[in-house]
PDB file of C-alpha atoms in Angstrom:
ATOM      1  CA  UNK A  81     -81.854  -4.400 -31.895  1.00 84.00           C
ATOM      2  CA  UNK A  82     -78.324  -2.202 -30.265  1.00 88.00           C
ATOM      3  CA  UNK A  83     -75.213  -4.061 -30.940  1.00 91.00           C
ATOM      4  CA  UNK A  84     -72.676  -4.196 -28.473  1.00 93.00           C
ATOM      5  CA  UNK A  85     -70.096  -2.844 -31.153  1.00 92.00           C
ATOM      6  CA  UNK A  86     -72.206  -0.124 -31.567  1.00 92.00           C
ATOM      7  CA  UNK A  87     -72.512   1.015 -27.625  1.00 95.00           C
ATOM      8  CA  UNK A  88     -68.816   0.915 -27.122  1.00 95.00           C
ATOM      9  CA  UNK A  89     -67.786   3.039 -29.975  1.00 94.00           C
ATOM     10  CA  UNK A  90     -70.253   5.546 -28.935  1.00 95.00           C
ATOM     11  CA  UNK A  91     -69.419   5.326 -24.973  1.00 96.00           C
ATOM     12  CA  UNK A  92     -66.190   6.033 -26.927  1.00 97.00           C
ATOM     13  CA  UNK A  93     -67.152   9.308 -28.701  1.00 96.00           C
ATOM     14  CA  UNK A  94     -69.104   9.860 -25.328  1.00 97.00           C
ATOM     15  CA  UNK A  95     -65.708   9.863 -23.424  1.00 97.00           C
ATOM     16  CA  UNK A  96     -63.462  11.525 -25.734  1.00 97.00           C
ATOM     17  CA  UNK A  97     -66.460  14.557 -26.134  1.00 97.00           C
ATOM     18  CA  UNK A  98     -65.782  14.916 -21.918  1.00 98.00           C
ATOM     19  CA  UNK A  99     -62.613  14.991 -21.819  1.00 98.00           C
ATOM     20  CA  UNK A 100     -62.229  17.617 -24.540  1.00 98.00           C
ATOM     21  CA  UNK A 101     -65.103  19.831 -21.875  1.00 98.00           C
ATOM     22  CA  UNK A 102     -63.457  18.737 -18.780  1.00 98.00           C
ATOM     23  CA  UNK A 103     -60.050  20.046 -20.436  1.00 98.00           C
ATOM     24  CA  UNK A 104     -62.330  23.617 -21.126  1.00 98.00           C
ATOM     25  CA  UNK A 105     -63.123  23.588 -18.018  1.00 97.00           C
ATOM     26  CA  UNK A 106     -59.725  22.984 -16.579  1.00 98.00           C
ATOM     27  CA  UNK A 107     -58.291  26.053 -18.859  1.00 98.00           C
ATOM     28  CA  UNK A 108     -61.140  28.666 -18.379  1.00 98.00           C
ATOM     29  CA  UNK A 109     -60.399  27.857 -14.313  1.00 97.00           C
ATOM     30  CA  UNK A 110     -56.653  28.365 -14.717  1.00 97.00           C
ATOM     31  CA  UNK A 111     -56.572  31.447 -16.075  1.00 96.00           C
ATOM     32  CA  UNK A 112     -58.857  32.715 -13.319  1.00 95.00           C
ATOM     33  CA  UNK A 113     -57.349  30.864 -10.917  1.00 95.00           C
ATOM     34  CA  UNK A 114     -57.463  31.707  -6.939  1.00 94.00           C
ATOM     35  CA  UNK A 115     -57.376  29.861  -3.874  1.00 93.00           C
ATOM     36  CA  UNK A 116     -61.723  28.541  -3.916  1.00 93.00           C
ATOM     37  CA  UNK A 117     -61.067  27.211  -7.627  1.00 94.00           C
ATOM     38  CA  UNK A 118     -57.650  25.424  -6.831  1.00 95.00           C
ATOM     39  CA  UNK A 119     -59.183  22.299  -5.623  1.00 95.00           C
ATOM     40  CA  UNK A 120     -61.781  21.937  -8.352  1.00 96.00           C
ATOM     41  CA  UNK A 121     -58.689  22.645 -11.312  1.00 97.00           C
ATOM     42  CA  UNK A 122     -56.865  19.276  -9.766  1.00 96.00           C
ATOM     43  CA  UNK A 123     -60.395  17.156  -9.316  1.00 97.00           C
ATOM     44  CA  UNK A 124     -60.688  17.973 -12.783  1.00 97.00           C
ATOM     45  CA  UNK A 125     -57.496  17.690 -14.048  1.00 98.00           C
ATOM     46  CA  UNK A 126     -58.387  13.885 -12.999  1.00 98.00           C
ATOM     47  CA  UNK A 127     -61.520  14.033 -14.545  1.00 98.00           C
ATOM     48  CA  UNK A 128     -59.521  14.610 -17.450  1.00 98.00           C
ATOM     49  CA  UNK A 129     -57.831  11.675 -16.998  1.00 98.00           C
ATOM     50  CA  UNK A 130     -59.597   9.316 -16.071  1.00 98.00           C
ATOM     51  CA  UNK A 131     -62.310  10.367 -19.072  1.00 98.00           C
ATOM     52  CA  UNK A 132     -59.572   9.693 -21.862  1.00 98.00           C
ATOM     53  CA  UNK A 133     -58.091   6.467 -20.475  1.00 98.00           C
ATOM     54  CA  UNK A 134     -62.050   5.800 -20.203  1.00 98.00           C
ATOM     55  CA  UNK A 135     -61.885   6.552 -23.771  1.00 97.00           C
ATOM     56  CA  UNK A 136     -58.559   4.960 -24.894  1.00 97.00           C
ATOM     57  CA  UNK A 137     -59.544   1.087 -23.789  1.00 97.00           C
ATOM     58  CA  UNK A 138     -63.300   1.303 -24.690  1.00 97.00           C
ATOM     59  CA  UNK A 139     -62.666   2.853 -27.898  1.00 96.00           C
ATOM     60  CA  UNK A 140     -59.559   0.349 -28.215  1.00 96.00           C
ATOM     61  CA  UNK A 141     -60.903  -2.887 -27.446  1.00 96.00           C
ATOM     62  CA  UNK A 142     -63.435  -1.713 -30.333  1.00 96.00           C
ATOM     63  CA  UNK A 143     -60.345  -0.969 -32.835  1.00 95.00           C
ATOM     64  CA  UNK A 144     -59.166  -4.259 -31.993  1.00 94.00           C
ATOM     65  CA  UNK A 145     -61.908  -6.503 -31.693  1.00 94.00           C
ATOM     66  CA  UNK A 146     -64.746  -4.964 -34.788  1.00 94.00           C
ATOM     67  CA  UNK A 147     -62.847  -2.341 -36.441  1.00 95.00           C
ATOM     68  CA  UNK A 148     -61.632  -4.892 -39.775  1.00 94.00           C
ATOM     69  CA  UNK A 149     -65.540  -5.037 -40.713  1.00 94.00           C
ATOM     70  CA  UNK A 150     -65.666  -1.703 -40.799  1.00 94.00           C
ATOM     71  CA  UNK A 151     -61.966  -1.300 -42.467  1.00 95.00           C
ATOM     72  CA  UNK A 152     -62.786  -3.102 -45.429  1.00 96.00           C
ATOM     73  CA  UNK A 153     -65.781  -1.576 -46.135  1.00 96.00           C
ATOM     74  CA  UNK A 154     -63.829   1.505 -45.647  1.00 96.00           C
ATOM     75  CA  UNK A 155     -61.418   0.384 -48.668  1.00 95.00           C
ATOM     76  CA  UNK A 156     -63.887  -0.224 -50.851  1.00 94.00           C
ATOM     77  CA  UNK A 157     -65.700   2.796 -50.573  1.00 94.00           C
ATOM     78  CA  UNK A 158     -65.091   5.562 -51.803  1.00 95.00           C
ATOM     79  CA  UNK A 159     -63.395   7.533 -48.697  1.00 95.00           C
ATOM     80  CA  UNK A 160     -60.437   4.727 -48.948  1.00 95.00           C
ATOM     81  CA  UNK A 161     -58.310   7.985 -47.196  1.00 96.00           C
ATOM     82  CA  UNK A 162     -60.904   7.633 -44.176  1.00 96.00           C
ATOM     83  CA  UNK A 163     -58.439   4.355 -43.361  1.00 96.00           C
ATOM     84  CA  UNK A 164     -55.080   5.130 -45.007  1.00 94.00           C
ATOM     85  CA  UNK A 165     -54.534   9.176 -43.710  1.00 96.00           C
ATOM     86  CA  UNK A 166     -57.432   9.419 -41.185  1.00 97.00           C
ATOM     87  CA  UNK A 167     -57.360   6.132 -39.062  1.00 96.00           C
ATOM     88  CA  UNK A 168     -53.659   5.287 -39.238  1.00 95.00           C
ATOM     89  CA  UNK A 169     -52.612   8.857 -38.105  1.00 96.00           C
ATOM     90  CA  UNK A 170     -55.805   8.869 -35.071  1.00 96.00           C
ATOM     91  CA  UNK A 171     -54.784   5.107 -34.018  1.00 95.00           C
ATOM     92  CA  UNK A 172     -51.614   6.726 -33.140  1.00 96.00           C
ATOM     93  CA  UNK A 173     -51.937  10.620 -32.564  1.00 96.00           C
ATOM     94  CA  UNK A 174     -54.351   9.122 -29.727  1.00 97.00           C
ATOM     95  CA  UNK A 175     -51.811   7.960 -27.431  1.00 97.00           C
ATOM     96  CA  UNK A 176     -49.976  10.936 -27.806  1.00 97.00           C
ATOM     97  CA  UNK A 177     -52.912  12.530 -26.356  1.00 98.00           C
ATOM     98  CA  UNK A 178     -53.770  10.044 -23.287  1.00 98.00           C
ATOM     99  CA  UNK A 179     -49.839  10.713 -22.466  1.00 98.00           C
ATOM    100  CA  UNK A 180     -51.158  14.405 -22.668  1.00 98.00           C
ATOM    101  CA  UNK A 181     -53.763  14.314 -20.293  1.00 98.00           C
ATOM    102  CA  UNK A 182     -52.577  11.266 -17.858  1.00 98.00           C
ATOM    103  CA  UNK A 183     -48.821  14.573 -17.540  1.00 98.00           C
ATOM    104  CA  UNK A 184     -52.056  16.976 -16.768  1.00 98.00           C
ATOM    105  CA  UNK A 185     -52.510  16.350 -12.950  1.00 97.00           C
ATOM    106  CA  UNK A 186     -49.002  16.155 -12.600  1.00 97.00           C
ATOM    107  CA  UNK A 187     -48.631  19.067 -13.813  1.00 96.00           C
ATOM    108  CA  UNK A 188     -51.295  20.724 -11.590  1.00 96.00           C
ATOM    109  CA  UNK A 189     -50.228  19.763  -8.802  1.00 93.00           C
ATOM    110  CA  UNK A 190     -48.189  22.597  -7.941  1.00 87.00           C
ATOM    111  CA  UNK A 191     -49.508  25.659  -6.075  1.00 89.00           C
ATOM    112  CA  UNK A 192     -50.755  27.600  -9.435  1.00 93.00           C
ATOM    113  CA  UNK A 193     -51.773  30.302  -7.621  1.00 93.00           C
ATOM    114  CA  UNK A 194     -48.512  31.828  -6.892  1.00 92.00           C
ATOM    115  CA  UNK A 195     -46.936  29.815  -9.302  1.00 92.00           C
ATOM    116  CA  UNK A 196     -47.251  31.645 -12.575  1.00 93.00           C
ATOM    117  CA  UNK A 197     -44.428  28.617 -14.262  1.00 93.00           C
ATOM    118  CA  UNK A 198     -46.694  25.805 -13.272  1.00 94.00           C
ATOM    119  CA  UNK A 199     -49.577  28.067 -14.874  1.00 95.00           C
ATOM    120  CA  UNK A 200     -48.822  28.428 -17.962  1.00 96.00           C
ATOM    121  CA  UNK A 201     -47.659  24.281 -17.930  1.00 96.00           C
ATOM    122  CA  UNK A 202     -50.763  23.736 -17.509  1.00 97.00           C
ATOM    123  CA  UNK A 203     -52.210  25.738 -19.689  1.00 97.00           C
ATOM    124  CA  UNK A 204     -50.157  24.353 -22.443  1.00 98.00           C
ATOM    125  CA  UNK A 205     -50.406  21.448 -21.758  1.00 98.00           C
ATOM    126  CA  UNK A 206     -54.293  21.530 -21.651  1.00 98.00           C
ATOM    127  CA  UNK A 207     -54.691  23.597 -25.051  1.00 98.00           C
ATOM    128  CA  UNK A 208     -52.904  20.562 -26.817  1.00 98.00           C
ATOM    129  CA  UNK A 209     -55.549  18.386 -25.094  1.00 98.00           C
ATOM    130  CA  UNK A 210     -57.861  20.142 -26.034  1.00 98.00           C
ATOM    131  CA  UNK A 211     -57.148  20.956 -29.914  1.00 97.00           C
ATOM    132  CA  UNK A 212     -55.439  16.831 -30.479  1.00 97.00           C
ATOM    133  CA  UNK A 213     -59.011  16.129 -28.770  1.00 97.00           C
ATOM    134  CA  UNK A 214     -61.061  17.921 -31.504  1.00 97.00           C
ATOM    135  CA  UNK A 215     -58.954  15.956 -33.653  1.00 96.00           C
ATOM    136  CA  UNK A 216     -59.889  13.050 -32.872  1.00 96.00           C
ATOM    137  CA  UNK A 217     -63.462  14.209 -32.531  1.00 95.00           C
ATOM    138  CA  UNK A 218     -63.137  15.272 -36.498  1.00 96.00           C
ATOM    139  CA  UNK A 219     -61.032  12.180 -37.535  1.00 96.00           C
ATOM    140  CA  UNK A 220     -63.754  10.146 -35.530  1.00 96.00           C
ATOM    141  CA  UNK A 221     -66.107  11.986 -37.924  1.00 96.00           C
ATOM    142  CA  UNK A 222     -64.327  11.563 -41.031  1.00 97.00           C
ATOM    143  CA  UNK A 223     -64.082   7.824 -40.684  1.00 97.00           C
ATOM    144  CA  UNK A 224     -67.887   7.366 -39.779  1.00 95.00           C
ATOM    145  CA  UNK A 225     -68.436   9.354 -43.001  1.00 96.00           C
ATOM    146  CA  UNK A 226     -66.087   6.577 -45.015  1.00 96.00           C
ATOM    147  CA  UNK A 227     -68.340   3.883 -43.660  1.00 96.00           C
ATOM    148  CA  UNK A 228     -71.462   5.488 -43.690  1.00 95.00           C
ATOM    149  CA  UNK A 229     -70.413   6.386 -48.015  1.00 95.00           C
ATOM    150  CA  UNK A 230     -69.580   3.133 -48.719  1.00 94.00           C
ATOM    151  CA  UNK A 231     -72.840   1.166 -47.693  1.00 92.00           C
ATOM    152  CA  UNK A 232     -74.509   3.729 -49.333  1.00 90.00           C
ATOM    153  CA  UNK A 233     -76.697   2.630 -52.300  1.00 81.00           C
ATOM    154  CA  UNK A 234     -74.504   4.001 -55.673  1.00 71.00           C
TER     155      UNK A 234
ATOM    156  CA  UNK B  62     -32.193  26.467  -9.328  1.00 46.00           C
ATOM    157  CA  UNK B  63     -33.670  27.973 -12.412  1.00 50.00           C
ATOM    158  CA  UNK B  64     -36.748  27.469 -12.472  1.00 58.00           C
ATOM    159  CA  UNK B  65     -39.391  26.840  -9.517  1.00 82.00           C
ATOM    160  CA  UNK B  66     -41.643  24.283 -11.402  1.00 90.00           C
ATOM    161  CA  UNK B  67     -42.389  20.653  -9.141  1.00 90.00           C
ATOM    162  CA  UNK B  68     -39.720  18.060  -9.603  1.00 93.00           C
ATOM    163  CA  UNK B  69     -41.997  15.475 -11.403  1.00 95.00           C
ATOM    164  CA  UNK B  70     -43.463  18.584 -13.363  1.00 95.00           C
ATOM    165  CA  UNK B  71     -40.428  18.844 -15.456  1.00 96.00           C
ATOM    166  CA  UNK B  72     -39.523  15.462 -15.194  1.00 96.00           C
ATOM    167  CA  UNK B  73     -42.373  13.698 -16.571  1.00 97.00           C
ATOM    168  CA  UNK B  74     -43.060  17.163 -18.779  1.00 97.00           C
ATOM    169  CA  UNK B  75     -39.996  16.326 -20.553  1.00 97.00           C
ATOM    170  CA  UNK B  76     -40.323  12.373 -20.734  1.00 98.00           C
ATOM    171  CA  UNK B  77     -43.913  12.905 -22.418  1.00 98.00           C
ATOM    172  CA  UNK B  78     -42.157  14.899 -24.814  1.00 98.00           C
ATOM    173  CA  UNK B  79     -39.214  12.328 -25.423  1.00 98.00           C
ATOM    174  CA  UNK B  80     -41.946   9.579 -25.222  1.00 98.00           C
ATOM    175  CA  UNK B  81     -43.952  11.561 -27.900  1.00 97.00           C
ATOM    176  CA  UNK B  82     -41.218  11.881 -30.386  1.00 97.00           C
ATOM    177  CA  UNK B  83     -40.414   8.299 -29.668  1.00 97.00           C
ATOM    178  CA  UNK B  84     -43.526   7.012 -30.181  1.00 97.00           C
ATOM    179  CA  UNK B  85     -43.680   8.446 -34.122  1.00 96.00           C
ATOM    180  CA  UNK B  86     -40.166   7.696 -34.897  1.00 96.00           C
ATOM    181  CA  UNK B  87     -41.846   3.689 -33.385  1.00 95.00           C
ATOM    182  CA  UNK B  88     -45.152   4.069 -36.169  1.00 94.00           C
ATOM    183  CA  UNK B  89     -42.192   4.640 -39.099  1.00 93.00           C
ATOM    184  CA  UNK B  90     -39.954   1.866 -37.580  1.00 92.00           C
ATOM    185  CA  UNK B  91     -42.775  -0.755 -37.573  1.00 89.00           C
ATOM    186  CA  UNK B  92     -44.528   0.435 -40.882  1.00 86.00           C
ATOM    187  CA  UNK B  93     -40.857   0.355 -43.152  1.00 86.00           C
ATOM    188  CA  UNK B  94     -38.035  -2.097 -41.723  1.00 79.00           C
ATOM    189  CA  UNK B  95     -39.024  -4.546 -43.990  1.00 72.00           C
ATOM    190  CA  UNK B  96     -42.413  -5.435 -41.194  1.00 79.00           C
ATOM    191  CA  UNK B  97     -39.764  -7.686 -39.052  1.00 87.00           C
ATOM    192  CA  UNK B  98     -40.938  -4.643 -35.905  1.00 89.00           C
ATOM    193  CA  UNK B  99     -44.751  -4.683 -36.810  1.00 90.00           C
ATOM    194  CA  UNK B 100     -44.951  -9.309 -37.044  1.00 91.00           C
ATOM    195  CA  UNK B 101     -43.020  -9.140 -33.645  1.00 91.00           C
ATOM    196  CA  UNK B 102     -45.268  -5.919 -32.121  1.00 92.00           C
ATOM    197  CA  UNK B 103     -48.024  -8.224 -33.648  1.00 92.00           C
ATOM    198  CA  UNK B 104     -47.080 -10.916 -31.913  1.00 93.00           C
ATOM    199  CA  UNK B 105     -46.254  -9.465 -28.258  1.00 93.00           C
ATOM    200  CA  UNK B 106     -49.748  -8.682 -27.421  1.00 93.00           C
ATOM    201  CA  UNK B 107     -52.226  -9.886 -30.535  1.00 92.00           C
ATOM    202  CA  UNK B 108     -52.010  -6.531 -31.862  1.00 93.00           C
ATOM    203  CA  UNK B 109     -48.942  -3.955 -32.617  1.00 93.00           C
ATOM    204  CA  UNK B 110     -51.321  -1.616 -32.324  1.00 94.00           C
ATOM    205  CA  UNK B 111     -51.650  -2.330 -28.149  1.00 95.00           C
ATOM    206  CA  UNK B 112     -47.703  -3.220 -28.472  1.00 96.00           C
ATOM    207  CA  UNK B 113     -47.524   0.971 -28.871  1.00 96.00           C
ATOM    208  CA  UNK B 114     -49.923   1.789 -26.145  1.00 96.00           C
ATOM    209  CA  UNK B 115     -48.190  -0.322 -23.762  1.00 97.00           C
ATOM    210  CA  UNK B 116     -44.453   0.277 -24.796  1.00 97.00           C
ATOM    211  CA  UNK B 117     -45.188   3.992 -24.931  1.00 97.00           C
ATOM    212  CA  UNK B 118     -47.234   4.200 -21.158  1.00 97.00           C
ATOM    213  CA  UNK B 119     -43.919   2.726 -20.139  1.00 98.00           C
ATOM    214  CA  UNK B 120     -41.512   4.458 -21.740  1.00 98.00           C
ATOM    215  CA  UNK B 121     -43.150   7.398 -19.851  1.00 98.00           C
ATOM    216  CA  UNK B 122     -43.694   6.657 -16.208  1.00 98.00           C
ATOM    217  CA  UNK B 123     -40.250   5.065 -16.187  1.00 98.00           C
ATOM    218  CA  UNK B 124     -38.621   7.740 -17.912  1.00 97.00           C
ATOM    219  CA  UNK B 125     -40.540  10.343 -16.048  1.00 97.00           C
ATOM    220  CA  UNK B 126     -39.770   8.661 -12.759  1.00 96.00           C
ATOM    221  CA  UNK B 127     -35.514   8.447 -13.861  1.00 96.00           C
ATOM    222  CA  UNK B 128     -35.503  12.037 -14.573  1.00 96.00           C
ATOM    223  CA  UNK B 129     -36.767  12.940 -11.810  1.00 95.00           C
ATOM    224  CA  UNK B 130     -33.772  10.766  -9.567  1.00 95.00           C
ATOM    225  CA  UNK B 131     -31.004  12.157 -11.181  1.00 94.00           C
ATOM    226  CA  UNK B 132     -28.906  15.622  -9.540  1.00 90.00           C
ATOM    227  CA  UNK B 133     -29.328  13.286  -6.395  1.00 90.00           C
ATOM    228  CA  UNK B 134     -33.116  13.107  -6.719  1.00 88.00           C
ATOM    229  CA  UNK B 135     -33.775  16.737  -7.248  1.00 90.00           C
ATOM    230  CA  UNK B 136     -34.196  16.376 -10.836  1.00 90.00           C
ATOM    231  CA  UNK B 137     -33.367  17.914 -13.631  1.00 91.00           C
ATOM    232  CA  UNK B 138     -32.760  22.156 -13.814  1.00 90.00           C
ATOM    233  CA  UNK B 139     -34.521  23.566 -16.989  1.00 93.00           C
ATOM    234  CA  UNK B 140     -36.909  26.971 -16.574  1.00 93.00           C
ATOM    235  CA  UNK B 141     -40.635  26.745 -17.529  1.00 93.00           C
ATOM    236  CA  UNK B 142     -40.042  28.157 -20.788  1.00 94.00           C
ATOM    237  CA  UNK B 143     -37.486  25.714 -21.904  1.00 95.00           C
ATOM    238  CA  UNK B 144     -40.100  22.805 -20.684  1.00 96.00           C
ATOM    239  CA  UNK B 145     -42.928  24.480 -22.824  1.00 96.00           C
ATOM    240  CA  UNK B 146     -41.097  25.093 -25.704  1.00 97.00           C
ATOM    241  CA  UNK B 147     -39.899  21.355 -25.446  1.00 97.00           C
ATOM    242  CA  UNK B 148     -43.378  19.499 -25.048  1.00 97.00           C
ATOM    243  CA  UNK B 149     -45.006  21.461 -27.417  1.00 97.00           C
ATOM    244  CA  UNK B 150     -42.213  21.384 -30.096  1.00 97.00           C
ATOM    245  CA  UNK B 151     -42.273  17.695 -29.425  1.00 97.00           C
ATOM    246  CA  UNK B 152     -45.725  16.939 -29.879  1.00 97.00           C
ATOM    247  CA  UNK B 153     -46.122  19.118 -32.738  1.00 97.00           C
ATOM    248  CA  UNK B 154     -43.080  17.705 -34.376  1.00 98.00           C
ATOM    249  CA  UNK B 155     -44.156  14.008 -33.971  1.00 97.00           C
ATOM    250  CA  UNK B 156     -47.822  14.327 -34.770  1.00 96.00           C
ATOM    251  CA  UNK B 157     -46.574  15.653 -38.361  1.00 97.00           C
ATOM    252  CA  UNK B 158     -44.498  12.989 -38.739  1.00 97.00           C
ATOM    253  CA  UNK B 159     -46.976  10.644 -38.503  1.00 96.00           C
ATOM    254  CA  UNK B 160     -49.484  12.522 -40.238  1.00 96.00           C
ATOM    255  CA  UNK B 161     -46.416  12.703 -43.000  1.00 96.00           C
ATOM    256  CA  UNK B 162     -45.510   9.502 -43.069  1.00 95.00           C
ATOM    257  CA  UNK B 163     -49.287   7.881 -43.757  1.00 95.00           C
ATOM    258  CA  UNK B 164     -49.918  10.907 -46.178  1.00 94.00           C
ATOM    259  CA  UNK B 165     -46.865   9.991 -48.210  1.00 94.00           C
ATOM    260  CA  UNK B 166     -47.543   6.377 -47.577  1.00 90.00           C
ATOM    261  CA  UNK B 167     -51.166   7.188 -48.928  1.00 90.00           C
ATOM    262  CA  UNK B 168     -50.094   9.006 -51.639  1.00 91.00           C
ATOM    263  CA  UNK B 169     -46.788   6.816 -52.748  1.00 87.00           C
ATOM    264  CA  UNK B 170     -50.254   3.662 -52.720  1.00 74.00           C
TER     265      UNK B 170
END
């Protein structure tokens, strides 16, 4: 039977991935901005924010409620750095990512067709979101591997 | 006016840069500082990380709104290039502070 904690964790990772996909969409659309896709850029920017907030809140709930058990396993296993370095870094970098995604719809609210400066701000912000998002997904994989290696028979 | 960006793009962009650095320094402060900050943050909401997140989000919104009220409500006047440099530089430096701190912490045992 699938536990609620596992569903929460998978949902967290899924919204994180959706956030990255939506960010790539915003990046490509902004590079090719026109009156035809301006509304879509603004809508997708909000989708980035929505997905990130959902990923953050679900992941945060899982972290404060269930992570202690995984942490204990990781620390006894062969990859203690999965907690000491990777999780500790991830839990704080993700707050920065949350703020970047919250800022994105504000940056995308201007006239991106006529205003090159506004376009550049959006491209840089969404670029940071994509890179940090991929870093977060990779960190999650390392943490998961830390647990897996800890429970594998030696 | 040096820029042609929306008022809130600049004010919240600068707020993001400042909050990002503040958050990284708060990491160092709560982990060092004889753990008194960590204990206070844990007691405030039940988990230090929740308190950290709430503080950052509040600082981001309050500072963004405040910077937008400067110059008689016209907000801060900086170029888009400067805003991008400040924002990207701050996020990168903040990330390095956090990674560097936990790296040193781990290696020190």
